[in-house]
Amino acid sequence: MIPGSFAYHRPKFLGEAVSLLADLGEEARVLAGGHSLIPMMKLRLATPEHLIDLAGIAGLKGIRAEGGDIVIGAMTTQHELAASDLLSAKVPILRETSLVIADPQVRYVGTLGGNVANGDPGNDMPAVMMCLGATYHAVGKGGERRIPAREFYQGAYFTALEPGEVLTAVRIPVPPDGHGHAYEKLKRKIGDYATAAAAVVLTLSSGKVATCSIGLTNVAETPLWAEDAAKLLLGSSLDAATVKQAVAAAEAITSPASDTRGPALYRTKMAGVMLARALATARQRAGG
Ligand SMILES: Cc1cc2nc3c(=O)[nH]c(=O)nc-3n(C[C@H](O)[C@H](O)[C@H](O)COP(=O)(O)OP(=O)(O)OC[C@H]3O[C@@H](n4cnc5c(N)ncnc54)[C@H](O)[C@@H]3O)c2cc1C
């Protein structure tokens, strides 16, 4: 439970962090809140020789509206997401999701950037970001890249982030006023990762589904965007038969591992149950 030795770097500017990453190469890792990386280091599942702490870079924090988007700095904590009036008003699913991550101690320190860059399928924010159609800003020696969340996750702990890149911000298109949303998470106890979870954002027009997006957490090696399931719901009044079809379509793309949270089939079925609950809550919140 004691990590290997490492050198600690605390740059004040993003450019300095990017240069350090480029110079130190594979042996360097970015440190954000440390609530995923430090446990991995204590278990010796990660053994970086250099940690580049982003906490001293003021420009990586904050939540702002920009045109029709909300832009959130990577070092913004999960607690700050939950406490933001702007997010509560414009993208309330982020407050709801933040509040089911871990416990207050973790949320005070754990960051949005760390949560989405980590690549752990158990992290809650990635599926929500896929559901919302978010884009990640990444900066490396070659400049800035923007990567859609829906293309970011390639395998467990394997993402589209290139070596030497820092994820600097998450850009979220604001869903329309009056949209319905829900993040339903089944966990064994407070502070646990999801057995299965589902995110839904939808709009209704005359009682019928006009737009719908669905994300699933911890039921595959990556978070999932359940595009086909959402399409089945378009034009429906979310009647029981159509919801059943969408749930089946969502379950069909899952491939969870059997683990201490339950056998694979149970976790797939719980993804379906979480989705049905999220759809019902989202419909109610959209006034349906
Ligand atoms: C007891 C416990 C329970 C938890 N439960 C949950 C849970 O229910 N749901 C959940 O989602 N999470 C959970 N977590 C994880 C927590 O949310 C972490 O804070 C989060 O996963 C990582 O954020 P961090 O800021 O701590 O990142 P760190 O641990 O510092 O970093 C994680 C990884 O991302 C990389 N990284 C971090 N920031 C950047 C960046 N800006 N650019 C590029 N790479 C970066 C790091 O190099 C590292 O590889 C739990 C953690 C603990 C300790």
mmCIF file of C-alpha atoms and ligand atoms in Angstrom:
data_model
loop_
_atom_site.group_PDB
_atom_site.id
_atom_site.type_symbol
_atom_site.label_atom_id
_atom_site.label_comp_id
_atom_site.label_asym_id
_atom_site.label_seq_id
_atom_site.Cartn_x
_atom_site.Cartn_y
_atom_site.Cartn_z
ATOM 1 C CA MET A 1 0.000 0.000 0.000
ATOM 2 C CA ILE A 2 2.990 2.328 -0.377
ATOM 3 C CA PRO A 3 3.638 3.742 -3.855
ATOM 4 C CA GLY A 4 7.027 3.517 -5.518
ATOM 5 C CA SER A 5 9.176 6.637 -5.414
ATOM 6 C CA PHE A 6 8.515 9.426 -7.897
ATOM 7 C CA ALA A 7 9.540 13.011 -8.615
ATOM 8 C CA TYR A 8 6.842 15.637 -8.066
ATOM 9 C CA HIS A 9 6.398 18.596 -10.437
ATOM 10 C CA ARG A 10 3.963 21.473 -9.927
ATOM 11 C CA PRO A 11 3.876 23.718 -13.018
ATOM 12 C CA LYS A 12 2.059 27.084 -12.884
ATOM 13 C CA PHE A 13 1.211 27.228 -16.581
ATOM 14 C CA LEU A 14 -0.279 24.770 -19.060
ATOM 15 C CA GLY A 15 2.648 25.242 -21.468
ATOM 16 C CA GLU A 16 5.034 24.215 -18.697
ATOM 17 C CA ALA A 17 3.011 21.054 -18.001
ATOM 18 C CA VAL A 18 2.957 20.140 -21.700
ATOM 19 C CA SER A 19 6.739 20.691 -21.986
ATOM 20 C CA LEU A 20 7.370 18.547 -18.901
ATOM 21 C CA LEU A 21 5.204 15.765 -20.340
ATOM 22 C CA ALA A 22 7.069 15.932 -23.662
ATOM 23 C CA ASP A 23 10.502 15.986 -22.002
ATOM 24 C CA LEU A 24 9.840 13.267 -19.422
ATOM 25 C CA GLY A 25 8.039 10.940 -21.847
ATOM 26 C CA GLU A 26 6.399 7.661 -20.887
ATOM 27 C CA GLU A 27 7.555 7.750 -17.280
ATOM 28 C CA ALA A 28 5.471 10.866 -16.511
ATOM 29 C CA ARG A 29 1.773 11.014 -15.560
ATOM 30 C CA VAL A 30 -0.525 13.923 -14.995
ATOM 31 C CA LEU A 31 -1.936 14.206 -11.455
ATOM 32 C CA ALA A 32 -5.358 15.825 -10.946
ATOM 33 C CA GLY A 33 -7.326 14.946 -7.793
ATOM 34 C CA GLY A 34 -5.345 11.725 -7.358
ATOM 35 C CA HIS A 35 -8.400 9.736 -6.309
ATOM 36 C CA SER A 36 -7.955 7.159 -9.062
ATOM 37 C CA LEU A 37 -4.222 7.469 -9.746
ATOM 38 C CA ILE A 38 -2.901 7.374 -6.163
ATOM 39 C CA PRO A 39 -4.849 4.178 -5.244
ATOM 40 C CA MET A 40 -3.443 2.583 -8.433
ATOM 41 C CA MET A 41 0.069 3.658 -7.408
ATOM 42 C CA LYS A 42 -0.398 2.266 -3.907
ATOM 43 C CA LEU A 43 -1.358 -1.074 -5.445
ATOM 44 C CA ARG A 44 1.647 -0.740 -7.813
ATOM 45 C CA LEU A 45 -0.728 -1.025 -10.774
ATOM 46 C CA ALA A 46 0.751 2.326 -11.865
ATOM 47 C CA THR A 47 4.419 3.189 -11.249
ATOM 48 C CA PRO A 48 5.096 6.609 -12.792
ATOM 49 C CA GLU A 49 8.541 8.069 -12.106
ATOM 50 C CA HIS A 50 7.241 11.634 -12.439
ATOM 51 C CA LEU A 51 3.933 13.148 -11.372
ATOM 52 C CA ILE A 52 2.960 16.450 -12.991
ATOM 53 C CA ASP A 53 0.393 18.039 -10.680
ATOM 54 C CA LEU A 54 -2.087 20.278 -12.523
ATOM 55 C CA ALA A 55 -3.402 21.859 -9.305
ATOM 56 C CA GLY A 56 -1.216 24.998 -9.661
ATOM 57 C CA ILE A 57 -2.596 25.920 -13.113
ATOM 58 C CA ALA A 58 -5.384 28.419 -12.429
ATOM 59 C CA GLY A 59 -6.676 28.426 -16.022
ATOM 60 C CA LEU A 60 -7.819 24.803 -15.793
ATOM 61 C CA LYS A 61 -10.614 25.548 -13.298
ATOM 62 C CA GLY A 62 -14.066 27.026 -13.697
ATOM 63 C CA ILE A 63 -17.480 26.711 -15.338
ATOM 64 C CA ARG A 64 -18.613 29.236 -17.956
ATOM 65 C CA ALA A 65 -21.293 29.716 -20.608
ATOM 66 C CA GLU A 66 -19.906 30.263 -24.119
ATOM 67 C CA GLY A 67 -22.437 30.727 -26.902
ATOM 68 C CA GLY A 68 -24.788 27.761 -26.686
ATOM 69 C CA ASP A 69 -22.235 25.678 -24.791
ATOM 70 C CA ILE A 70 -21.069 25.235 -21.235
ATOM 71 C CA VAL A 71 -17.289 24.916 -20.898
ATOM 72 C CA ILE A 72 -15.909 23.282 -17.750
ATOM 73 C CA GLY A 73 -12.198 23.380 -16.891
ATOM 74 C CA ALA A 74 -10.644 19.959 -16.392
ATOM 75 C CA MET A 75 -9.543 20.721 -12.792
ATOM 76 C CA THR A 76 -13.061 21.652 -11.671
ATOM 77 C CA THR A 77 -13.969 19.298 -8.833
ATOM 78 C CA GLN A 78 -17.019 17.072 -8.695
ATOM 79 C CA HIS A 79 -18.144 19.072 -5.644
ATOM 80 C CA GLU A 80 -17.951 22.291 -7.681
ATOM 81 C CA LEU A 81 -20.089 20.693 -10.398
ATOM 82 C CA ALA A 82 -22.746 19.756 -7.848
ATOM 83 C CA ALA A 83 -22.669 23.255 -6.314
ATOM 84 C CA SER A 84 -22.882 25.219 -9.584
ATOM 85 C CA ASP A 85 -26.076 27.260 -10.090
ATOM 86 C CA LEU A 86 -25.268 27.589 -13.793
ATOM 87 C CA LEU A 87 -25.100 23.802 -14.233
ATOM 88 C CA SER A 88 -28.214 23.233 -12.102
ATOM 89 C CA ALA A 89 -30.100 25.610 -14.403
ATOM 90 C CA LYS A 90 -28.667 24.564 -17.773
ATOM 91 C CA VAL A 91 -27.366 20.965 -17.535
ATOM 92 C CA PRO A 92 -28.945 19.554 -14.364
ATOM 93 C CA ILE A 93 -27.938 15.960 -15.145
ATOM 94 C CA LEU A 94 -24.376 16.966 -14.183
ATOM 95 C CA ARG A 95 -25.407 17.893 -10.646
ATOM 96 C CA GLU A 96 -27.426 14.684 -10.356
ATOM 97 C CA THR A 97 -24.482 12.583 -11.564
ATOM 98 C CA SER A 98 -21.895 14.359 -9.403
ATOM 99 C CA LEU A 99 -23.918 13.614 -6.289
ATOM 100 C CA VAL A 100 -23.835 9.836 -6.874
ATOM 101 C CA ILE A 101 -20.065 9.722 -7.407
ATOM 102 C CA ALA A 102 -18.283 8.231 -4.405
ATOM 103 C CA ASP A 103 -18.724 10.303 -1.224
ATOM 104 C CA PRO A 104 -18.181 13.975 -0.259
ATOM 105 C CA GLN A 105 -14.482 13.469 0.583
ATOM 106 C CA VAL A 106 -13.752 12.112 -2.901
ATOM 107 C CA ARG A 107 -15.931 14.741 -4.604
ATOM 108 C CA TYR A 108 -14.120 17.635 -2.877
ATOM 109 C CA VAL A 109 -10.873 16.588 -4.571
ATOM 110 C CA GLY A 110 -11.746 14.421 -7.584
ATOM 111 C CA THR A 111 -11.951 16.419 -10.812
ATOM 112 C CA LEU A 112 -14.115 16.269 -13.916
ATOM 113 C CA GLY A 113 -11.014 16.011 -16.113
ATOM 114 C CA GLY A 114 -9.641 13.098 -14.101
ATOM 115 C CA ASN A 115 -12.989 11.347 -14.151
ATOM 116 C CA VAL A 116 -13.357 11.517 -17.941
ATOM 117 C CA ALA A 117 -9.643 11.056 -18.845
ATOM 118 C CA ASN A 118 -9.118 8.071 -16.553
ATOM 119 C CA GLY A 119 -10.726 5.553 -18.949
ATOM 120 C CA ASP A 120 -12.184 3.411 -16.153
ATOM 121 C CA PRO A 121 -15.588 2.102 -17.352
ATOM 122 C CA GLY A 122 -16.775 2.466 -13.746
ATOM 123 C CA ASN A 123 -16.435 6.264 -13.809
ATOM 124 C CA ASP A 124 -19.855 7.914 -14.011
ATOM 125 C CA MET A 125 -19.172 11.072 -16.050
ATOM 126 C CA PRO A 126 -18.043 9.496 -19.354
ATOM 127 C CA ALA A 127 -21.436 7.945 -20.244
ATOM 128 C CA VAL A 128 -23.147 11.200 -19.274
ATOM 129 C CA MET A 129 -20.768 13.130 -21.537
ATOM 130 C CA MET A 130 -21.502 10.727 -24.398
ATOM 131 C CA CYS A 131 -25.217 11.162 -23.727
ATOM 132 C CA LEU A 132 -24.860 14.978 -23.836
ATOM 133 C CA GLY A 133 -22.692 14.977 -26.989
ATOM 134 C CA ALA A 134 -19.798 16.662 -25.148
ATOM 135 C CA THR A 135 -16.398 17.424 -26.691
ATOM 136 C CA TYR A 136 -13.064 17.187 -24.885
ATOM 137 C CA HIS A 137 -10.327 19.794 -25.421
ATOM 138 C CA ALA A 138 -6.814 18.327 -25.372
ATOM 139 C CA VAL A 139 -3.556 20.277 -25.587
ATOM 140 C CA GLY A 140 -0.162 18.831 -26.486
ATOM 141 C CA LYS A 141 3.048 20.033 -28.109
ATOM 142 C CA GLY A 142 1.236 20.198 -31.464
ATOM 143 C CA GLY A 143 -1.519 22.521 -30.166
ATOM 144 C CA GLU A 144 -5.188 21.925 -29.281
ATOM 145 C CA ARG A 145 -7.426 19.079 -30.491
ATOM 146 C CA ARG A 146 -11.132 18.617 -29.869
ATOM 147 C CA ILE A 147 -12.311 15.047 -29.441
ATOM 148 C CA PRO A 148 -16.003 14.046 -29.268
ATOM 149 C CA ALA A 149 -16.696 12.085 -26.073
ATOM 150 C CA ARG A 150 -18.471 9.508 -28.252
ATOM 151 C CA GLU A 151 -15.125 8.747 -29.987
ATOM 152 C CA PHE A 152 -12.861 9.036 -26.942
ATOM 153 C CA TYR A 153 -13.213 5.667 -25.199
ATOM 154 C CA GLN A 154 -11.408 2.808 -26.945
ATOM 155 C CA GLY A 155 -10.986 0.163 -24.230
ATOM 156 C CA ALA A 156 -10.570 -0.135 -20.466
ATOM 157 C CA TYR A 157 -8.059 2.611 -19.502
ATOM 158 C CA PHE A 158 -7.446 3.211 -23.223
ATOM 159 C CA THR A 159 -8.608 6.528 -24.675
ATOM 160 C CA ALA A 160 -8.027 8.765 -27.693
ATOM 161 C CA LEU A 161 -5.742 11.013 -25.606
ATOM 162 C CA GLU A 162 -2.247 10.909 -27.145
ATOM 163 C CA PRO A 163 0.878 10.612 -24.977
ATOM 164 C CA GLY A 164 1.928 14.137 -23.961
ATOM 165 C CA GLU A 165 -1.596 15.596 -24.145
ATOM 166 C CA VAL A 166 -3.426 17.271 -21.260
ATOM 167 C CA LEU A 167 -7.204 17.325 -21.230
ATOM 168 C CA THR A 168 -7.943 20.979 -20.506
ATOM 169 C CA ALA A 169 -11.732 21.351 -20.705
ATOM 170 C CA VAL A 170 -15.050 19.689 -21.479
ATOM 171 C CA ARG A 171 -17.489 21.508 -23.797
ATOM 172 C CA ILE A 172 -21.163 20.605 -23.505
ATOM 173 C CA PRO A 173 -23.918 21.795 -25.844
ATOM 174 C CA VAL A 174 -26.704 23.074 -23.580
ATOM 175 C CA PRO A 175 -29.799 20.875 -23.974
ATOM 176 C CA PRO A 176 -33.002 22.751 -24.888
ATOM 177 C CA ASP A 177 -35.016 24.455 -22.122
ATOM 178 C CA GLY A 178 -37.636 22.055 -20.781
ATOM 179 C CA HIS A 179 -35.657 18.934 -21.607
ATOM 180 C CA GLY A 180 -36.008 15.862 -19.394
ATOM 181 C CA HIS A 181 -32.992 14.153 -17.882
ATOM 182 C CA ALA A 182 -32.034 11.450 -15.406
ATOM 183 C CA TYR A 183 -28.999 9.495 -14.246
ATOM 184 C CA GLU A 184 -30.036 6.258 -12.538
ATOM 185 C CA LYS A 185 -27.258 4.301 -10.830
ATOM 186 C CA LEU A 186 -27.458 0.969 -9.050
ATOM 187 C CA LYS A 187 -24.693 0.575 -6.471
ATOM 188 C CA ARG A 188 -24.199 -1.761 -3.572
ATOM 189 C CA LYS A 189 -23.638 1.029 -1.055
ATOM 190 C CA ILE A 190 -22.862 4.745 -0.812
ATOM 191 C CA GLY A 191 -19.445 5.400 -2.322
ATOM 192 C CA ASP A 192 -19.503 2.415 -4.658
ATOM 193 C CA TYR A 193 -18.982 2.328 -8.395
ATOM 194 C CA ALA A 194 -22.033 1.379 -10.490
ATOM 195 C CA THR A 195 -23.241 -2.171 -10.871
ATOM 196 C CA ALA A 196 -24.939 -0.552 -13.860
ATOM 197 C CA ALA A 197 -26.152 2.975 -14.594
ATOM 198 C CA ALA A 198 -28.039 4.802 -17.327
ATOM 199 C CA ALA A 199 -28.127 8.445 -18.429
ATOM 200 C CA VAL A 200 -31.032 9.865 -20.442
ATOM 201 C CA VAL A 201 -31.584 13.313 -21.975
ATOM 202 C CA LEU A 202 -34.762 13.795 -24.031
ATOM 203 C CA THR A 203 -37.206 16.379 -25.312
ATOM 204 C CA LEU A 204 -40.938 15.956 -25.897
ATOM 205 C CA SER A 205 -43.156 17.616 -28.476
ATOM 206 C CA SER A 206 -46.923 17.215 -28.011
ATOM 207 C CA GLY A 207 -46.244 14.315 -25.680
ATOM 208 C CA LYS A 208 -44.036 12.434 -28.165
ATOM 209 C CA VAL A 209 -40.269 11.975 -27.967
ATOM 210 C CA ALA A 210 -38.625 14.535 -30.279
ATOM 211 C CA THR A 211 -34.996 13.871 -29.320
ATOM 212 C CA CYS A 212 -33.412 11.264 -27.077
ATOM 213 C CA SER A 213 -29.887 10.271 -26.090
ATOM 214 C CA ILE A 214 -28.825 7.408 -23.812
ATOM 215 C CA GLY A 215 -25.492 6.561 -22.120
ATOM 216 C CA LEU A 216 -24.641 3.450 -20.088
ATOM 217 C CA THR A 217 -22.002 3.105 -17.337
ATOM 218 C CA ASN A 218 -19.924 0.065 -16.296
ATOM 219 C CA VAL A 219 -21.569 -2.576 -18.463
ATOM 220 C CA ALA A 220 -18.749 -2.963 -21.016
ATOM 221 C CA GLU A 221 -15.018 -2.208 -21.278
ATOM 222 C CA THR A 222 -15.983 1.353 -22.199
ATOM 223 C CA PRO A 223 -18.916 3.613 -21.443
ATOM 224 C CA LEU A 224 -21.614 3.106 -24.078
ATOM 225 C CA TRP A 225 -23.737 5.444 -26.199
ATOM 226 C CA ALA A 226 -26.945 3.491 -26.925
ATOM 227 C CA GLU A 227 -27.784 5.152 -30.239
ATOM 228 C CA ASP A 228 -30.104 2.461 -31.619
ATOM 229 C CA ALA A 229 -32.088 2.207 -28.390
ATOM 230 C CA ALA A 230 -32.651 5.978 -28.397
ATOM 231 C CA LYS A 231 -33.759 5.963 -32.057
ATOM 232 C CA LEU A 232 -36.469 3.393 -31.279
ATOM 233 C CA LEU A 233 -38.057 5.875 -28.869
ATOM 234 C CA LEU A 234 -38.336 8.786 -31.310
ATOM 235 C CA GLY A 235 -41.971 9.683 -32.049
ATOM 236 C CA SER A 236 -43.269 7.437 -29.279
ATOM 237 C CA SER A 237 -45.101 8.482 -26.134
ATOM 238 C CA LEU A 238 -42.724 6.228 -24.167
ATOM 239 C CA ASP A 239 -45.447 3.582 -23.992
ATOM 240 C CA ALA A 240 -44.567 0.336 -22.267
ATOM 241 C CA ALA A 241 -44.105 -1.698 -25.473
ATOM 242 C CA THR A 242 -41.698 0.807 -27.058
ATOM 243 C CA VAL A 243 -39.729 1.239 -23.831
ATOM 244 C CA LYS A 244 -39.390 -2.559 -23.644
ATOM 245 C CA GLN A 245 -37.959 -2.621 -27.187
ATOM 246 C CA ALA A 246 -35.501 0.179 -26.365
ATOM 247 C CA VAL A 247 -34.425 -1.546 -23.158
ATOM 248 C CA ALA A 248 -33.782 -4.760 -25.121
ATOM 249 C CA ALA A 249 -31.733 -2.808 -27.701
ATOM 250 C CA ALA A 250 -29.668 -1.197 -24.940
ATOM 251 C CA GLU A 251 -29.110 -4.506 -23.152
ATOM 252 C CA ALA A 252 -27.952 -6.043 -26.448
ATOM 253 C CA ILE A 253 -24.894 -3.761 -26.692
ATOM 254 C CA THR A 254 -23.674 -4.464 -23.145
ATOM 255 C CA SER A 255 -20.893 -6.941 -22.355
ATOM 256 C CA PRO A 256 -20.170 -6.582 -18.630
ATOM 257 C CA ALA A 257 -17.747 -8.750 -16.708
ATOM 258 C CA SER A 258 -18.991 -11.048 -13.969
ATOM 259 C CA ASP A 259 -17.444 -9.645 -10.807
ATOM 260 C CA THR A 260 -18.143 -8.794 -7.179
ATOM 261 C CA ARG A 261 -21.042 -6.610 -8.330
ATOM 262 C CA GLY A 262 -22.804 -9.628 -9.827
ATOM 263 C CA PRO A 263 -22.828 -12.031 -12.751
ATOM 264 C CA ALA A 264 -22.766 -10.567 -16.268
ATOM 265 C CA LEU A 265 -26.418 -11.341 -17.033
ATOM 266 C CA TYR A 266 -27.579 -9.639 -13.829
ATOM 267 C CA ARG A 267 -25.574 -6.501 -14.643
ATOM 268 C CA THR A 268 -26.984 -6.413 -18.187
ATOM 269 C CA LYS A 269 -30.527 -6.712 -16.824
ATOM 270 C CA MET A 270 -29.816 -3.998 -14.239
ATOM 271 C CA ALA A 271 -28.665 -1.703 -17.071
ATOM 272 C CA GLY A 272 -32.112 -2.268 -18.597
ATOM 273 C CA VAL A 273 -33.865 -1.547 -15.296
ATOM 274 C CA MET A 274 -31.809 1.647 -14.798
ATOM 275 C CA LEU A 275 -32.654 2.741 -18.348
ATOM 276 C CA ALA A 276 -36.406 2.174 -17.868
ATOM 277 C CA ARG A 277 -36.292 4.197 -14.626
ATOM 278 C CA ALA A 278 -34.257 6.988 -16.230
ATOM 279 C CA LEU A 279 -36.701 7.217 -19.142
ATOM 280 C CA ALA A 280 -39.675 7.480 -16.774
ATOM 281 C CA THR A 281 -37.997 10.198 -14.688
ATOM 282 C CA ALA A 282 -36.834 12.126 -17.767
ATOM 283 C CA ARG A 283 -40.341 12.013 -19.262
ATOM 284 C CA GLN A 284 -41.835 13.350 -16.039
ATOM 285 C CA ARG A 285 -39.255 16.147 -15.842
ATOM 286 C CA ALA A 286 -39.989 17.085 -19.469
ATOM 287 C CA GLY A 287 -43.627 17.530 -18.478
ATOM 288 C CA GLY A 288 -44.887 14.325 -20.082
HETATM 289 C C1 LIG B 1 -13.456 5.435 -2.540
HETATM 290 C C2 LIG B 1 -13.617 5.934 -3.955
HETATM 291 C C3 LIG B 1 -14.850 5.771 -4.560
HETATM 292 C C4 LIG B 1 -15.028 6.236 -5.866
HETATM 293 N N1 LIG B 1 -16.251 6.090 -6.463
HETATM 294 C C5 LIG B 1 -16.466 6.590 -7.688
HETATM 295 C C6 LIG B 1 -17.738 6.503 -8.308
HETATM 296 O O1 LIG B 1 -18.716 6.001 -7.740
HETATM 297 N N2 LIG B 1 -17.877 7.021 -9.551
HETATM 298 C C7 LIG B 1 -16.841 7.625 -10.216
HETATM 299 O O2 LIG B 1 -17.026 8.084 -11.328
HETATM 300 N N3 LIG B 1 -15.614 7.715 -9.659
HETATM 301 C C8 LIG B 1 -15.418 7.222 -8.415
HETATM 302 N N4 LIG B 1 -14.176 7.354 -7.848
HETATM 303 C C9 LIG B 1 -13.078 7.956 -8.625
HETATM 304 C C10 LIG B 1 -13.059 9.476 -8.443
HETATM 305 O O3 LIG B 1 -14.193 10.073 -9.040
HETATM 306 C C11 LIG B 1 -11.786 10.062 -9.071
HETATM 307 O O4 LIG B 1 -11.628 11.316 -8.518
HETATM 308 C C12 LIG B 1 -11.788 10.191 -10.565
HETATM 309 O O5 LIG B 1 -11.973 8.965 -11.210
HETATM 310 C C13 LIG B 1 -10.447 10.688 -11.103
HETATM 311 O O6 LIG B 1 -10.338 12.051 -10.914
HETATM 312 P P1 LIG B 1 -9.047 12.638 -10.233
HETATM 313 O O7 LIG B 1 -9.145 14.112 -10.406
HETATM 314 O O8 LIG B 1 -8.944 12.121 -8.868
HETATM 315 O O9 LIG B 1 -7.912 12.100 -11.221
HETATM 316 P P2 LIG B 1 -6.512 11.396 -10.920
HETATM 317 O O10 LIG B 1 -6.685 10.234 -10.020
HETATM 318 O O11 LIG B 1 -5.504 12.415 -10.528
HETATM 319 O O12 LIG B 1 -6.166 10.891 -12.403
HETATM 320 C C14 LIG B 1 -6.827 9.786 -12.982
HETATM 321 C C15 LIG B 1 -6.177 9.487 -14.346
HETATM 322 O O13 LIG B 1 -6.498 10.489 -15.292
HETATM 323 C C16 LIG B 1 -5.313 11.164 -15.746
HETATM 324 N N5 LIG B 1 -5.661 12.584 -15.781
HETATM 325 C C17 LIG B 1 -6.238 13.290 -14.774
HETATM 326 N N6 LIG B 1 -6.495 14.542 -15.184
HETATM 327 C C18 LIG B 1 -6.047 14.633 -16.465
HETATM 328 C C19 LIG B 1 -6.031 15.672 -17.424
HETATM 329 N N7 LIG B 1 -6.551 16.875 -17.155
HETATM 330 N N8 LIG B 1 -5.487 15.424 -18.642
HETATM 331 C C20 LIG B 1 -4.990 14.194 -18.930
HETATM 332 N N9 LIG B 1 -4.992 13.159 -18.060
HETATM 333 C C21 LIG B 1 -5.515 13.377 -16.846
HETATM 334 C C22 LIG B 1 -4.222 10.839 -14.722
HETATM 335 O O14 LIG B 1 -2.923 10.860 -15.301
HETATM 336 C C23 LIG B 1 -4.637 9.434 -14.309
HETATM 337 O O15 LIG B 1 -4.218 8.504 -15.256
HETATM 338 C C24 LIG B 1 -13.953 6.885 -6.557
HETATM 339 C C25 LIG B 1 -12.720 7.050 -5.931
HETATM 340 C C26 LIG B 1 -12.545 6.572 -4.631
HETATM 341 C C27 LIG B 1 -11.218 6.770 -3.988
#
